Backbone as numpy.savetxt, mean C-alpha at the origin, in Angstrom:
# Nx Ny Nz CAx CAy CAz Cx Cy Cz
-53.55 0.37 11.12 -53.00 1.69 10.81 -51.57 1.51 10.30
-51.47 2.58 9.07 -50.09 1.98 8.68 -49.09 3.18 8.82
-47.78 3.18 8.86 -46.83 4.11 9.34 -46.14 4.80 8.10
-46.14 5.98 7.24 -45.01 5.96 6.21 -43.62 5.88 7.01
-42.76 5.82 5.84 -41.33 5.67 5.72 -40.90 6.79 6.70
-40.99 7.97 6.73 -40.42 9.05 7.25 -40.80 8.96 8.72
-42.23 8.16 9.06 -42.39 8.17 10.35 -41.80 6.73 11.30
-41.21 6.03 10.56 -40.14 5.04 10.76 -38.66 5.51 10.70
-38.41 6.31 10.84 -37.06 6.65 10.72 -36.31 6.31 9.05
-37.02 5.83 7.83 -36.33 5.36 6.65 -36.27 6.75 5.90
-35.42 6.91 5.17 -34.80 7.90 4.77 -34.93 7.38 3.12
-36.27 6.93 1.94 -35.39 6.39 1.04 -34.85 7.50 -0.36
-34.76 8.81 -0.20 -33.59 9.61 -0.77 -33.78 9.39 -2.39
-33.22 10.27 -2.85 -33.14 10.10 -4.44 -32.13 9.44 -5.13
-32.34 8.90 -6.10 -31.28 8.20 -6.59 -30.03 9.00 -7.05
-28.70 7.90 -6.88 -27.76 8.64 -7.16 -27.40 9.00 -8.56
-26.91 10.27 -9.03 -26.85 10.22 -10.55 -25.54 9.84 -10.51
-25.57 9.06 -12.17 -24.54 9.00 -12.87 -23.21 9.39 -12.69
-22.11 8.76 -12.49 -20.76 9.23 -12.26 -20.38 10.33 -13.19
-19.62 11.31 -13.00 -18.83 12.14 -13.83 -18.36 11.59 -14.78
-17.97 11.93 -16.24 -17.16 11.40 -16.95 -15.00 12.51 -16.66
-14.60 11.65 -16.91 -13.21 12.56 -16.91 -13.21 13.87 -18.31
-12.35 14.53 -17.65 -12.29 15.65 -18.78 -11.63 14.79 -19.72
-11.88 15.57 -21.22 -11.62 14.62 -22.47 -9.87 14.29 -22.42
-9.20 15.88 -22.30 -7.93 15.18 -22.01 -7.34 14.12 -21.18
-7.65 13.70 -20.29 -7.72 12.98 -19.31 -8.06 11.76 -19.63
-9.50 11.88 -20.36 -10.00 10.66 -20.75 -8.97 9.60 -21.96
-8.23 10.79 -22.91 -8.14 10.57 -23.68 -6.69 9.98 -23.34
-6.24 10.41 -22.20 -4.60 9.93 -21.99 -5.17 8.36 -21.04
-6.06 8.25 -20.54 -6.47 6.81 -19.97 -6.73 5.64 -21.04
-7.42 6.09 -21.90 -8.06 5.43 -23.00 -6.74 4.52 -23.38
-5.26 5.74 -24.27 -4.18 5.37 -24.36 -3.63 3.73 -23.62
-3.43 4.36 -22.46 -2.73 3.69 -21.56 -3.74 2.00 -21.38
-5.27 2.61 -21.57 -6.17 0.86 -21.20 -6.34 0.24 -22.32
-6.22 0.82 -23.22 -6.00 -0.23 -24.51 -4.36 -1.31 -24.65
-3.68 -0.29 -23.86 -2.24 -1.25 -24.19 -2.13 -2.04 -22.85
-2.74 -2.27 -21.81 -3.30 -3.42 -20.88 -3.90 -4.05 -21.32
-5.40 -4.16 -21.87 -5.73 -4.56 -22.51 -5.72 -5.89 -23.42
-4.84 -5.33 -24.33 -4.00 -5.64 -25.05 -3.43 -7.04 -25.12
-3.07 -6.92 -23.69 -1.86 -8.27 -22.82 -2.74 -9.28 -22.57
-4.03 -8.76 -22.73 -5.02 -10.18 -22.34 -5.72 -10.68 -23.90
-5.92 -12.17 -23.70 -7.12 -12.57 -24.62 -8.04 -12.50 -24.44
-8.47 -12.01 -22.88 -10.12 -11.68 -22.83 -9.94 -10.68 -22.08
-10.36 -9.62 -22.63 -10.30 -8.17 -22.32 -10.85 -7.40 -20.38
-11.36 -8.37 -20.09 -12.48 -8.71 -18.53 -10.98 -9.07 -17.64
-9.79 -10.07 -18.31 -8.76 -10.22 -17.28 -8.02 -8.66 -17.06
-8.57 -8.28 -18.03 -7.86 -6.62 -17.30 -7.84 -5.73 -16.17
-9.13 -5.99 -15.83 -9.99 -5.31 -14.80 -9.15 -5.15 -13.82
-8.37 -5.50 -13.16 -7.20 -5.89 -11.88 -6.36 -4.42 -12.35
-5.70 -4.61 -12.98 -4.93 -3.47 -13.47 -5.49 -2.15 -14.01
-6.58 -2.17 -14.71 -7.02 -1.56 -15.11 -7.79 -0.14 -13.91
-8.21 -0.69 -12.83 -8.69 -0.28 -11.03 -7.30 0.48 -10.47
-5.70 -0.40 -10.91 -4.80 0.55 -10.52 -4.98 1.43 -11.11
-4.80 1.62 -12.76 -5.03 2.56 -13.42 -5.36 3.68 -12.93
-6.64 3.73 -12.89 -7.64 4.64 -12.59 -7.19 5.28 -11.38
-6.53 4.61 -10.43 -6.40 4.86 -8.70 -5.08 5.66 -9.03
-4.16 5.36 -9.41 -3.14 6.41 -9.99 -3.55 8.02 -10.37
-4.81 7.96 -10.59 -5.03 9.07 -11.56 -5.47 9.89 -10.39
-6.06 9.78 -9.66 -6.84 10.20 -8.60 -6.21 9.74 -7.33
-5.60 8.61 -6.89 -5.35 8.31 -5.57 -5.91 7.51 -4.55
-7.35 6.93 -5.61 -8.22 6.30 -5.25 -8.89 5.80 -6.15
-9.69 4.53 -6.04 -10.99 4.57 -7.19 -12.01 5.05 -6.76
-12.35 6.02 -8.07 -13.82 6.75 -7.59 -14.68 6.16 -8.52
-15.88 6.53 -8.13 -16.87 6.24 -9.20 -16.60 6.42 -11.09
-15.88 7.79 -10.82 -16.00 7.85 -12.32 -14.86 6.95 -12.56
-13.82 6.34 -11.96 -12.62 5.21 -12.37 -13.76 4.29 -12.53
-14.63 4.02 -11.97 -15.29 2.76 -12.34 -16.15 2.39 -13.56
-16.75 3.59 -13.55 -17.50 4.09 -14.87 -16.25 3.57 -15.74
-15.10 4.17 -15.97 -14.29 4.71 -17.02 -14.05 2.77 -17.65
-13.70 1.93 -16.49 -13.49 0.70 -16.63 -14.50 0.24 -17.05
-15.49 -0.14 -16.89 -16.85 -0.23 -17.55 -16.72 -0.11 -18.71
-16.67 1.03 -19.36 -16.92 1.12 -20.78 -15.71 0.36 -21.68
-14.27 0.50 -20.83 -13.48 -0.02 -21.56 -13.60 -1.63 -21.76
-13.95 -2.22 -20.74 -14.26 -4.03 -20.66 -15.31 -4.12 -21.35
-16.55 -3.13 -21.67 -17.53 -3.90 -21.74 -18.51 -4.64 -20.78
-18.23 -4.23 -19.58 -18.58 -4.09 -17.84 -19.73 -3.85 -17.54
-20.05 -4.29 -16.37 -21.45 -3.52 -16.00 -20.97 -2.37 -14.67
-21.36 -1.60 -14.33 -20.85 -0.66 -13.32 -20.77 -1.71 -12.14
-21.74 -2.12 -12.41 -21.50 -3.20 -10.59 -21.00 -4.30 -10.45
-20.64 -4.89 -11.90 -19.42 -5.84 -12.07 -18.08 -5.33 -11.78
-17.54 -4.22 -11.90 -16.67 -3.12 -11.52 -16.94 -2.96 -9.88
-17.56 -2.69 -9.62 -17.39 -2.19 -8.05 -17.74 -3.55 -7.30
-17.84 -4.50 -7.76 -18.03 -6.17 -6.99 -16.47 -6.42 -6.83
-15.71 -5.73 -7.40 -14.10 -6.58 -7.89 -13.33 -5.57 -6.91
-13.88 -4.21 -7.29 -13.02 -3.13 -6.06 -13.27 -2.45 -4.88
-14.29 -3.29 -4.83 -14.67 -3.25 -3.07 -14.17 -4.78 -2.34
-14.16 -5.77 -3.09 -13.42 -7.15 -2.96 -12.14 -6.65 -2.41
-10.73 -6.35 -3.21 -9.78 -6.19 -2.74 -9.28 -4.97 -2.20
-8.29 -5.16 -0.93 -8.39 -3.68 -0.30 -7.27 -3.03 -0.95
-6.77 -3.28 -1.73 -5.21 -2.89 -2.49 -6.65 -1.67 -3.22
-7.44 -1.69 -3.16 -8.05 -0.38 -4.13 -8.67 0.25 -2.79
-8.48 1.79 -2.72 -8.87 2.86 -2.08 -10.11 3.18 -2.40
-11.02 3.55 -1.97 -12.91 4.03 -2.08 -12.58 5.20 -1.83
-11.62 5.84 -1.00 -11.79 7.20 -0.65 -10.45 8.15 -0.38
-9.93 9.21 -0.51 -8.99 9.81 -0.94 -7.98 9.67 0.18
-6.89 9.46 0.19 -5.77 8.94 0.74 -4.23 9.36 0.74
-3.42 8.98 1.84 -2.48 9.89 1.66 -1.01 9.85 0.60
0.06 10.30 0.45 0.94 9.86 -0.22 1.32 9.19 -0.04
2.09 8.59 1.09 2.01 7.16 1.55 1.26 6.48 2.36
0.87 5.40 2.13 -0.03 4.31 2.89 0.85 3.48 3.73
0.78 3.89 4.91 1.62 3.19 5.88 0.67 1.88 6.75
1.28 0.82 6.35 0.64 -0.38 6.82 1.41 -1.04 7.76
0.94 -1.14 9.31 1.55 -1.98 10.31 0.85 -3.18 10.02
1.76 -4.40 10.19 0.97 -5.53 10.05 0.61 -5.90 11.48
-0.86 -6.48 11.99 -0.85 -6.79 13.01 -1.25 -7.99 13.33
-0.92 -8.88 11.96 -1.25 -10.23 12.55 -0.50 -10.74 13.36
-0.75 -12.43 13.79 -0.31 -13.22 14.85 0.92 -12.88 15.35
2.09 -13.26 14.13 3.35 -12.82 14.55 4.15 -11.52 14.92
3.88 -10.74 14.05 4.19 -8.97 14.14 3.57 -8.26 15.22
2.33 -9.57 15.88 1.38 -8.72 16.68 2.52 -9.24 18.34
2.70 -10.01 18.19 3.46 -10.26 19.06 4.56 -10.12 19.40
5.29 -9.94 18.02 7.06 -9.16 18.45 6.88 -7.59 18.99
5.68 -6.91 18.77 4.94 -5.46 19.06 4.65 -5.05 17.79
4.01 -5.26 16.83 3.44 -4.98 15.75 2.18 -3.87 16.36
1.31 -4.38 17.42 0.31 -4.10 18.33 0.74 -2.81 18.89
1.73 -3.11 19.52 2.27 -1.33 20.26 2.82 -0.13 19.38
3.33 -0.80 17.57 3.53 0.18 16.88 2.29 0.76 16.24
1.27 0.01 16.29 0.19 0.66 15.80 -0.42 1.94 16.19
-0.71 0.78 17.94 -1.12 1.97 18.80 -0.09 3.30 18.50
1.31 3.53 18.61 2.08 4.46 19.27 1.90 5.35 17.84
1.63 5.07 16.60 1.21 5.88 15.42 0.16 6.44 15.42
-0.91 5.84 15.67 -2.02 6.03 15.84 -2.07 7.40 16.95
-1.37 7.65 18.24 -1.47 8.68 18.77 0.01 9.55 18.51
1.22 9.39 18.18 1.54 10.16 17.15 1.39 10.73 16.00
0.52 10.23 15.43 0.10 11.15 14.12 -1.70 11.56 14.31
-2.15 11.26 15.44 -3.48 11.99 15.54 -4.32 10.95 14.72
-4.68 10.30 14.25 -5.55 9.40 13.05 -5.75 8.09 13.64
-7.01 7.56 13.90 -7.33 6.15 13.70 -7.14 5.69 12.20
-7.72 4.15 12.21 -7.18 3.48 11.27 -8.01 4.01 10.02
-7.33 3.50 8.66 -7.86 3.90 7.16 -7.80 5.59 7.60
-7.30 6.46 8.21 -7.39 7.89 8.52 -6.01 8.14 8.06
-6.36 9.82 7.70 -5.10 10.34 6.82 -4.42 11.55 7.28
-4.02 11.63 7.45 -2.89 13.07 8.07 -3.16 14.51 7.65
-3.44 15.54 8.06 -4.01 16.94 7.66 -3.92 17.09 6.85
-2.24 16.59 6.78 -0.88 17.49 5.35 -1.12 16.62 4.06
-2.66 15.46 4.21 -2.46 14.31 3.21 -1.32 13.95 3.06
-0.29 13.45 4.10 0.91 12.52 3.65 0.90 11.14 3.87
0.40 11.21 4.98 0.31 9.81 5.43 -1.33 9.04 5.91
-1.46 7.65 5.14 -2.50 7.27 5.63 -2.31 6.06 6.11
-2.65 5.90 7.54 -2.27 4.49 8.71 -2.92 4.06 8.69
-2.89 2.23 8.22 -3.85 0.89 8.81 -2.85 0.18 9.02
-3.80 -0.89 9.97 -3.09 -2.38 10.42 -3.62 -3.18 8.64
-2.80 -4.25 8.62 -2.85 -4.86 7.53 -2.77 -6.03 8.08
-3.25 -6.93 7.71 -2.69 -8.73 7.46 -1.33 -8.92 7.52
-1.03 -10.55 7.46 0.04 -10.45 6.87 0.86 -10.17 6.18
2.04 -9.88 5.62 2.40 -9.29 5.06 3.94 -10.54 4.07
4.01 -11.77 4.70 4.72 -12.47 4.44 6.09 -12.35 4.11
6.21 -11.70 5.36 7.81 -11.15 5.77 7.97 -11.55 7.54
7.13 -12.87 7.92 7.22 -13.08 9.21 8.69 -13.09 10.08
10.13 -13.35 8.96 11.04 -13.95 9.52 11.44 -12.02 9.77
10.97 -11.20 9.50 11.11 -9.79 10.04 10.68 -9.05 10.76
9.63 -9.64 11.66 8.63 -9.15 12.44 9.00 -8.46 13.52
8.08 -7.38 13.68 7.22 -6.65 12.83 7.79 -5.45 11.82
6.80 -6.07 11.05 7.34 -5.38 9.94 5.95 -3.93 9.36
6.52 -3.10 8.71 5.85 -2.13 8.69 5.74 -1.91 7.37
5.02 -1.48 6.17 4.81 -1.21 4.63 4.62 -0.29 4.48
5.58 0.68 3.35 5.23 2.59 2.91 4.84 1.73 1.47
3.66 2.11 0.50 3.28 2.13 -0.54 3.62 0.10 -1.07
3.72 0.06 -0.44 4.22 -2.11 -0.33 5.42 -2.06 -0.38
6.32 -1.05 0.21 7.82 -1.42 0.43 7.89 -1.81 1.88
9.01 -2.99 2.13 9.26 -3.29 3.54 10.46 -2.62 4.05
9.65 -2.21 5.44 10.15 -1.95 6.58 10.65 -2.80 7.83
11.73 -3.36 8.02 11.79 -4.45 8.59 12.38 -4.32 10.09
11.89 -5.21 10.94 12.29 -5.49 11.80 12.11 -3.86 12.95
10.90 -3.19 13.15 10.72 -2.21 13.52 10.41 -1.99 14.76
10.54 -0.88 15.51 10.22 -0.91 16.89 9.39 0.55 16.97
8.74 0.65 18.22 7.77 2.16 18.18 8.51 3.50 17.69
9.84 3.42 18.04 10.75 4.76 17.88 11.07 4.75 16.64
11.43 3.91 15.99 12.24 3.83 14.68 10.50 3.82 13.37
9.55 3.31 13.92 8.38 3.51 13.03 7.88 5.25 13.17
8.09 5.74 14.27 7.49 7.26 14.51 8.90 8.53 13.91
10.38 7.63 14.09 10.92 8.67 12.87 10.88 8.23 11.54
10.41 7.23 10.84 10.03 7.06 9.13 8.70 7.58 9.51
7.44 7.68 9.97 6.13 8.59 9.13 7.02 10.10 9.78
7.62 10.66 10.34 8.63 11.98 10.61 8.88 11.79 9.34
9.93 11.50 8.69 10.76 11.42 7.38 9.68 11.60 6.41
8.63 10.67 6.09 7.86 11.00 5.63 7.05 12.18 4.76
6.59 12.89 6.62 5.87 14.12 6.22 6.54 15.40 6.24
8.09 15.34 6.63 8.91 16.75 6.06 9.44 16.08 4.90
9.28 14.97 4.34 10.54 14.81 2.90 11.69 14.56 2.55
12.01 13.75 4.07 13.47 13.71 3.85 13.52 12.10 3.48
14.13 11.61 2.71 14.98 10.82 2.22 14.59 9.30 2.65
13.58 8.89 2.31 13.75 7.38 3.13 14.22 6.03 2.14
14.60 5.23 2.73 14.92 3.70 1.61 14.45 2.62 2.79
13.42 2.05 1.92 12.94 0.67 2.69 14.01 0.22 3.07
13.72 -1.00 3.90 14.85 -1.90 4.04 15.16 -3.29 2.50
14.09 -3.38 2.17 14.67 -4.29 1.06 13.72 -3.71 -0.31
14.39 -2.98 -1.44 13.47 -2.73 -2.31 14.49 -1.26 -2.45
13.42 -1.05 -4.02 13.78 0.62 -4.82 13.21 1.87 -3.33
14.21 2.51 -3.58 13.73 3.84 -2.80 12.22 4.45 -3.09
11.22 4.80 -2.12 9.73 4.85 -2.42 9.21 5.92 -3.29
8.09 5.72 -3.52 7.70 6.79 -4.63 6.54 6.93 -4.25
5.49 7.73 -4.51 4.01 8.27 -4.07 2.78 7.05 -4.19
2.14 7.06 -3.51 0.99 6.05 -3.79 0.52 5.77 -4.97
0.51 6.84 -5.99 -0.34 6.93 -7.10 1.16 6.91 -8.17
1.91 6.97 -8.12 2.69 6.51 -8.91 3.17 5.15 -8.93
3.22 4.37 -7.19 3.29 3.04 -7.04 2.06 2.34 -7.84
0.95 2.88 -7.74 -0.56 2.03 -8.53 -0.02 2.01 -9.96
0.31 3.38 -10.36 0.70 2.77 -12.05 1.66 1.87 -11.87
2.70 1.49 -11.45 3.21 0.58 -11.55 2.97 -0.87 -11.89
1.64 -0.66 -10.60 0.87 -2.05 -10.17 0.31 -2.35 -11.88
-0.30 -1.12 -12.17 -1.25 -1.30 -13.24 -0.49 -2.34 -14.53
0.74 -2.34 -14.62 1.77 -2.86 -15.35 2.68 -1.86 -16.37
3.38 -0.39 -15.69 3.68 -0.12 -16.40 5.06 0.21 -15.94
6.24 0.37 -16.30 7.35 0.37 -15.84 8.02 1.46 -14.92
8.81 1.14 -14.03 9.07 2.29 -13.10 10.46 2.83 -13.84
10.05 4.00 -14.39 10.83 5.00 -15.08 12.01 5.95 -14.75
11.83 5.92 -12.83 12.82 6.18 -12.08 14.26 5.98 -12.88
15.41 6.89 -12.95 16.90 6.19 -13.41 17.17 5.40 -12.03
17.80 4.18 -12.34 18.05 3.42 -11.22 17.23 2.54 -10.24
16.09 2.67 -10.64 15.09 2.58 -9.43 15.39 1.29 -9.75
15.05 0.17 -11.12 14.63 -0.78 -10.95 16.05 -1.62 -10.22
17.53 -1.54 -10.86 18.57 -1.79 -10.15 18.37 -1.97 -8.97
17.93 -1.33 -8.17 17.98 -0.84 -6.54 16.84 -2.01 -6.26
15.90 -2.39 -7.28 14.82 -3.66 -6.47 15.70 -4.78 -5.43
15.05 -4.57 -4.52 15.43 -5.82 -3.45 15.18 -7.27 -4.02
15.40 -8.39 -3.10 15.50 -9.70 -3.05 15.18 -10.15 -1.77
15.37 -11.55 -1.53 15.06 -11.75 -0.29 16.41 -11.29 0.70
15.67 -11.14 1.85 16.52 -10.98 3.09 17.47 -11.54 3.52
18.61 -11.53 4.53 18.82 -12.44 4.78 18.37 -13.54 5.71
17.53 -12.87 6.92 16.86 -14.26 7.18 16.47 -14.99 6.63
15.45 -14.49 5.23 14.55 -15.38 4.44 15.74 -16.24 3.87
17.17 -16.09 3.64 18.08 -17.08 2.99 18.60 -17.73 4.38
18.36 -17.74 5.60 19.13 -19.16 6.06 19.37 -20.47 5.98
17.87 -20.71 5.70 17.08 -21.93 5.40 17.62 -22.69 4.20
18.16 -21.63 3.21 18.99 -21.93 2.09 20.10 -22.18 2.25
21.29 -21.62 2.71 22.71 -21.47 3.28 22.76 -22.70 4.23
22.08 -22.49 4.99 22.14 -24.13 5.88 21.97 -24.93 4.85
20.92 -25.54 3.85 20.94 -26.50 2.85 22.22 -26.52 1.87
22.99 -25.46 1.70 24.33 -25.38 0.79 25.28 -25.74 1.86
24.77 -26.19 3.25 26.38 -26.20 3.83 27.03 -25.58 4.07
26.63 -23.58 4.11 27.08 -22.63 4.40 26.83 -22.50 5.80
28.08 -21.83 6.74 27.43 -20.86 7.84 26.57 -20.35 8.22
25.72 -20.06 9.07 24.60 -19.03 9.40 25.07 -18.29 10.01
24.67 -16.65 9.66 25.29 -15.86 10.82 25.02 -16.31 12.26
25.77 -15.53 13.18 25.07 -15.86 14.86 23.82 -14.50 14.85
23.62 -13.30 14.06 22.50 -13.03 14.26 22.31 -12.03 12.99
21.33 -12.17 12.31 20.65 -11.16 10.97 20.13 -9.67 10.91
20.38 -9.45 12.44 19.53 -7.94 12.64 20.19 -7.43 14.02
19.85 -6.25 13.99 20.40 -6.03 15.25 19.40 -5.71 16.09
19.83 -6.11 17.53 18.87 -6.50 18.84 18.25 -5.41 19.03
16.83 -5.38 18.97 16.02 -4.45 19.36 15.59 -4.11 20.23
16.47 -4.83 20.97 16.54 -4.07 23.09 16.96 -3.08 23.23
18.15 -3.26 22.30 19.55 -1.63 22.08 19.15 -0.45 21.48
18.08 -0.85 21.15 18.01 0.56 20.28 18.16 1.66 20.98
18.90 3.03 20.23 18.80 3.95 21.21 19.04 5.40 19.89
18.95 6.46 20.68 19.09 7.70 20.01 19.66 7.45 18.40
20.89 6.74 18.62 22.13 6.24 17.63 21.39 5.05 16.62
20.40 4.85 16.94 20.39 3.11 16.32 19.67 3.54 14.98
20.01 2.89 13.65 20.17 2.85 12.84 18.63 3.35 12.20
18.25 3.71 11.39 17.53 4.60 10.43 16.42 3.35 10.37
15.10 3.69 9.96 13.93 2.95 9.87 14.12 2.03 8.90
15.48 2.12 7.91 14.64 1.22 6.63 16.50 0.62 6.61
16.97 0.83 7.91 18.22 -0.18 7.96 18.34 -1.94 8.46
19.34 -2.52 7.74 19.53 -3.74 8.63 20.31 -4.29 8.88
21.37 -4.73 9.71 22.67 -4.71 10.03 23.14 -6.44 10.25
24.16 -6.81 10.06 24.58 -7.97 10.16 26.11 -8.25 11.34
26.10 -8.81 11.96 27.14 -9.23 12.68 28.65 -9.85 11.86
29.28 -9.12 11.70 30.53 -9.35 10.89 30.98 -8.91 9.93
30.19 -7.73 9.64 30.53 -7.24 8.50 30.81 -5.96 8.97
């Protein structure tokens, strides 16, 4: 005796149709912009990377029809496209907030309390992880490394660093955040929206007056290692002690030096 599908619990459903195409204006201002990526390559397929920001700019995510849209421009197959942006997590599947706030919680960050800033966001802002905030401002995950160990733990708005953070000083930057007030990483241009950071990614220039000036460099921890090899001094300490912190202690995206 044999069982159908439905009396097995299988569900197998209709196929999915076809992605949306973008409205023509839309289409027609993407088109623009993926031909001059494009462009930068000799084989039109190395685009694809940028081309996924693209699209994620436009929307905030890649959706299907971003994938479609890439497709036609490479010469793609739809599922050669979604093999590449389900691969890396720098591309969004699903709609997300203005900033993407990333605690790192690997080995090291997990251990200076990378671990306890997660948690303490996680029930300050109501949201488990890849989850997004009512007001869509903020969307919280733990991340990997982040290769800013000599700052740990360190925290990321849109891939700007946040350095050297503790539970209080991470819960007033997503505060700052979601009323609008004013934040500056600790090393880097003052932040800008998720979907304006992706065009960036995509390769196109940050148009901000000033912004690019304001790009950071390395830290100064990351330069001791150097300064000791020149025969320079090392400070006696690069940050300030995160025992002290208190009401007074310095802004989420500050970093303070002994002697200056």
């Amino acid at each position: 005796m044999t069982t159908s599908s439905s009396e097995r619990g299988v569900s197998l459903g209709m196929p999915e149709l076809p992605a949306p195409a973008y409205p023509d204006d839309v289409r027609a201002r993407l088109e623009a912009d993926a031909r001059d990526v494009i462009a930068r390559y000799p084989d039109s397929r190395s685009a694809l990377l940028p081309l996924l920001h693209l699209v994620q700019s436009e929307e905030g995510h890649v959706t299907r029809t971003g994938m479609r849209f890439c497709a036609d421009m490479l010469d793609l197959t739809t599922a050669e496209v979604t093999a590449v942006a389900t691969f890396y997590t720098m591309y969004r599947r699903r709609p997300s907030g203005d900033y993407q706030v990333g605690v790192c919680t690997n080995t090291l960050c997990a251990v200076m309390g990378g671990d306890e800033i997660f948690e303490t966001l996680q029930q300050h802002l109501g949201v488990g992880n890849g989850e997004t905030t009512d007001d869509g401002k903020v969307t919280l995950e733990h991340i990997e490394c982040n290769a800013a160990c000599d700052f740990a733990p360190v925290v990321m708005v849109n891939w700007e660093f946040f350095d050297n953070q503790t539970p209080g000083s991470a819960k007033r930057l997503v505060d700052d955040l979601r009323t609008g007030r004013p934040v500056q990483p600790t090393r880097g241009a003052r932040l800008c929206t998720f979907k304006e950071t992706a065009r960036m990614l995509a390769g196109f220039p940050d148009e901000r007056p000033g912004a690019v000036e304001e790009g950071g460099s390395a830290g100064p921890a990351s330069l001791v290692g150097l300064r000791l090899a020149r025969g320079e001094a090392a400070p006696a300490r690069v940050v300030h002690p995160r025992a002290q912190e208190s009401e007074d202690a310095p802004s989420a995206g500050q970093v303070t030096e002994e002697g200056e």
